[in-house]
Short mmCIF file of N, CA and C in Angstrom, two decimals:
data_model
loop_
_atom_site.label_atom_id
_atom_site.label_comp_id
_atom_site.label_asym_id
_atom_site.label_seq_id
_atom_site.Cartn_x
_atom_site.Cartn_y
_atom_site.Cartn_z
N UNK A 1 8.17 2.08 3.07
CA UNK A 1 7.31 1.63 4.16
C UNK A 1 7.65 0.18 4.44
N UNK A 2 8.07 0.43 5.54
CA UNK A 2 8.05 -1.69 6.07
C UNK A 2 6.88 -2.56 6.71
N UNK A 3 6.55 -3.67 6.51
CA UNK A 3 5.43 -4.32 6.47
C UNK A 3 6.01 -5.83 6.98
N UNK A 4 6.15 -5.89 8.27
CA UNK A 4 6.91 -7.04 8.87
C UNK A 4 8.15 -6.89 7.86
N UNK A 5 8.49 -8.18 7.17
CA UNK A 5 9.69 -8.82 6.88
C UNK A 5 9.65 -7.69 5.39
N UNK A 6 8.78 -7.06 5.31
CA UNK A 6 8.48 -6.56 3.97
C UNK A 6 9.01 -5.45 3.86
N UNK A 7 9.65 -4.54 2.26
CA UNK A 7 9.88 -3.15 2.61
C UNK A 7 9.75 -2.48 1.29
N UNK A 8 8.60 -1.98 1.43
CA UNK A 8 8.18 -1.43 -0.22
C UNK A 8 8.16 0.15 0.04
N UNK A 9 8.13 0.58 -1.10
CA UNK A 9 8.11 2.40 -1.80
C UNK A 9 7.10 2.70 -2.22
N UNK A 10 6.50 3.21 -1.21
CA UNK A 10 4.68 3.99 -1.47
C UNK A 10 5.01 5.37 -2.05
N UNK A 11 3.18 5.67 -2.60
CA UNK A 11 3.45 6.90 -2.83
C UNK A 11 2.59 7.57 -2.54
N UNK A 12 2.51 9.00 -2.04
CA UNK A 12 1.26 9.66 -1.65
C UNK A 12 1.49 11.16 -2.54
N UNK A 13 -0.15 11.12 -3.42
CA UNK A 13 -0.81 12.42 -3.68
C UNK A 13 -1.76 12.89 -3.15
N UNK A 14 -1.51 14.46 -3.49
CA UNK A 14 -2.82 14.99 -2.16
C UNK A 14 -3.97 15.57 -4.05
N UNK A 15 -5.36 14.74 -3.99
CA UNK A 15 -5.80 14.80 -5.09
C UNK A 15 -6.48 16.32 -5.15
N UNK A 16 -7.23 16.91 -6.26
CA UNK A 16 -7.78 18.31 -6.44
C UNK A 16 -9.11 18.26 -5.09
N UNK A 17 -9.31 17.49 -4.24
CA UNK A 17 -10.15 17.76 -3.83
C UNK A 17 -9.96 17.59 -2.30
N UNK A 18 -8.42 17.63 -2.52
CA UNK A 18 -7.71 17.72 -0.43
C UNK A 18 -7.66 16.40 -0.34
N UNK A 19 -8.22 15.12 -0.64
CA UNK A 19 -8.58 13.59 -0.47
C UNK A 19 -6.59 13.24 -0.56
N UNK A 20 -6.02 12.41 -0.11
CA UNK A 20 -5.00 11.81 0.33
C UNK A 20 -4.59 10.51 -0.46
N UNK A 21 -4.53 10.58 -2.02
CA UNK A 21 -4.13 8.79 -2.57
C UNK A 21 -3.04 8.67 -2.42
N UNK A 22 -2.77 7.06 -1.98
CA UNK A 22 -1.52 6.41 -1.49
C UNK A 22 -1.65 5.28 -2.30
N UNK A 23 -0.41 4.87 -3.09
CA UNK A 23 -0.16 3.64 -3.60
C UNK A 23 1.18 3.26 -3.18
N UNK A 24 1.39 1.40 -3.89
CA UNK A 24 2.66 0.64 -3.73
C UNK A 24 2.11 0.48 -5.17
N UNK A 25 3.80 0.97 -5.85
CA UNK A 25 3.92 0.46 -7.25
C UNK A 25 4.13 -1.23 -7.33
N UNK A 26 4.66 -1.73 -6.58
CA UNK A 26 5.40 -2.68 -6.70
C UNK A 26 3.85 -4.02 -6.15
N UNK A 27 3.42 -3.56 -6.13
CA UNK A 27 2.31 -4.61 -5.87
C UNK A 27 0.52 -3.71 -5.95
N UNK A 28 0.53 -4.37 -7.99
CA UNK A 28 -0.40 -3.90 -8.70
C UNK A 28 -1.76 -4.21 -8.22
N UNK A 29 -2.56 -2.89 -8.15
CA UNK A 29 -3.42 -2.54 -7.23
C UNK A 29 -4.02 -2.26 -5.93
N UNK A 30 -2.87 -2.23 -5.58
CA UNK A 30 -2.58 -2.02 -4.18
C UNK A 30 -2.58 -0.82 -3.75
N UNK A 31 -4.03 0.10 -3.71
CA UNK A 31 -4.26 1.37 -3.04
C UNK A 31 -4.99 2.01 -2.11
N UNK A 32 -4.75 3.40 -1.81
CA UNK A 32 -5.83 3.10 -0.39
C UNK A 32 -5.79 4.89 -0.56
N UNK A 33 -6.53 5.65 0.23
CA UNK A 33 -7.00 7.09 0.36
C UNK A 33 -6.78 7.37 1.60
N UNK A 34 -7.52 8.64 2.17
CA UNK A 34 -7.56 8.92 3.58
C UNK A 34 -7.69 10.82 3.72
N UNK A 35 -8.24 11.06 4.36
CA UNK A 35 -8.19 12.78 4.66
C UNK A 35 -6.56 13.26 4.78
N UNK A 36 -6.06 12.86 5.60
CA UNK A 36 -4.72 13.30 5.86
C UNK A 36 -3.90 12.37 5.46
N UNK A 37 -2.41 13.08 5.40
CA UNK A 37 -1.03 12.26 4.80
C UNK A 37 -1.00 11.04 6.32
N UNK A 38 -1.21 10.97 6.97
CA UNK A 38 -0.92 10.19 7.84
C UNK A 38 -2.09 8.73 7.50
N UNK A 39 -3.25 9.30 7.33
CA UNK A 39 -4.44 8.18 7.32
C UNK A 39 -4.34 7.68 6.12
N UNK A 40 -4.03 8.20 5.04
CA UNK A 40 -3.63 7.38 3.98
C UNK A 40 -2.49 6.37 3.92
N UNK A 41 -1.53 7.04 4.49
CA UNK A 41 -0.15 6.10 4.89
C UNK A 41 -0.39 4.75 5.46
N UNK A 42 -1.56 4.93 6.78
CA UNK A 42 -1.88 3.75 7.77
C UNK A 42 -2.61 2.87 6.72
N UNK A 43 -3.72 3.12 6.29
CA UNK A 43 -4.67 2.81 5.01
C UNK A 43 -3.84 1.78 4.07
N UNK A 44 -2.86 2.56 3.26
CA UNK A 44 -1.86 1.53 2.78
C UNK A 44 -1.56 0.62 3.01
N UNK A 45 -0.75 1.04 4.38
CA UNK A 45 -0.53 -0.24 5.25
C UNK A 45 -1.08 -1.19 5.43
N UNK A 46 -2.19 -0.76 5.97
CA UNK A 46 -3.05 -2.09 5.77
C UNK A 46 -3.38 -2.65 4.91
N UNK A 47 -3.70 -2.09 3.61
CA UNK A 47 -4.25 -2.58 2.01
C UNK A 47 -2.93 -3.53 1.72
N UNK A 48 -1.47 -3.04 2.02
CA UNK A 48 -0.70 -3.99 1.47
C UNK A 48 -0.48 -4.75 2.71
N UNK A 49 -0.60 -5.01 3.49
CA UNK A 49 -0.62 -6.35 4.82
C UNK A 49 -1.88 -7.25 3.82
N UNK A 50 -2.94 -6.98 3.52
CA UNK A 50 -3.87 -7.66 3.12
C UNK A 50 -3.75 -8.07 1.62
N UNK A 51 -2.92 -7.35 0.71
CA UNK A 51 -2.88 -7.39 -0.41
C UNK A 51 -1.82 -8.91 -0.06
N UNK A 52 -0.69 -8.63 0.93
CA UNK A 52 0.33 -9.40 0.83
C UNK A 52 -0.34 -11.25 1.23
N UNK A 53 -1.52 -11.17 2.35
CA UNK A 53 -1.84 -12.26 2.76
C UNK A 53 -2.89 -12.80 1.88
N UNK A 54 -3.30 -12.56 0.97
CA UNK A 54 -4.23 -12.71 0.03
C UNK A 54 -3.05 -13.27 -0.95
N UNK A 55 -2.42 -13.12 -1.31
CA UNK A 55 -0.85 -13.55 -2.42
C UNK A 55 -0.96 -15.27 -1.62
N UNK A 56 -0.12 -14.80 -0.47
CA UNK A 56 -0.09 -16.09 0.14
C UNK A 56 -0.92 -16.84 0.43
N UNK A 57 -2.10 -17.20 0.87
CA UNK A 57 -2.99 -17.76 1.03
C UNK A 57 -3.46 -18.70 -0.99
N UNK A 58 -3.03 -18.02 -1.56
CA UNK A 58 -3.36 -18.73 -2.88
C UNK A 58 -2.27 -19.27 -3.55
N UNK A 59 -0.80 -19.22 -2.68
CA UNK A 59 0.42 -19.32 -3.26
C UNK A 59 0.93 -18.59 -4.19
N UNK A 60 0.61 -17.42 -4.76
CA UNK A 60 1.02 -16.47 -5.35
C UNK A 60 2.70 -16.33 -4.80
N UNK A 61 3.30 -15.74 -5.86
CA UNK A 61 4.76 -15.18 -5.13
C UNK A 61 4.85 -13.68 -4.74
N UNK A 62 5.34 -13.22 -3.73
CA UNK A 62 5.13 -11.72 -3.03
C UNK A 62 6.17 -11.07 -4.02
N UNK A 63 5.92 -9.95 -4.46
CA UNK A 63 6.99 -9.04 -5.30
C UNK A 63 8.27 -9.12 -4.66
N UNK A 64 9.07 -8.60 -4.97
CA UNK A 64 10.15 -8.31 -4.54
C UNK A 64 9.69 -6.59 -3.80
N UNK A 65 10.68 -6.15 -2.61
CA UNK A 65 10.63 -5.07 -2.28
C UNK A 65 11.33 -3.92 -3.39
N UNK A 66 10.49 -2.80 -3.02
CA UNK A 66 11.09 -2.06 -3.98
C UNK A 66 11.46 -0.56 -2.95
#
């Protein structure tokens, strides 16, 4: 998944109860849900846009892409 200048390797499971979890390994805790494979995907997206400006804003260093 690319994220502006960014380009990380999500992952999506569909859990026992149809629910949609999506993670980025590469930037710990960084997860998000959704009904469908698509709304979880977007969800992500956004969790890591926010995960990423939250890094920066405190000077943190952004992972490397994975």
């Amino acid at each position: 998944m690319e994220i502006g200048k960014f380009q990380y390797t999500v992952v999506v499971e569909r859990g026992e109860d149809g629910v949609y979890i999506s993670s980025c390994p590469a930037l710990q805790g960084c997860h998000s849900y959704g009904d469908t494979y698509e709304e979880a995907l977007k969800n992500l997206k956004d969790a890591i846009r926010l995960h990423i400006e939250a890094r920066q804003s405190v000077g943190d260093p952004i992972p490397n892409q994975v």
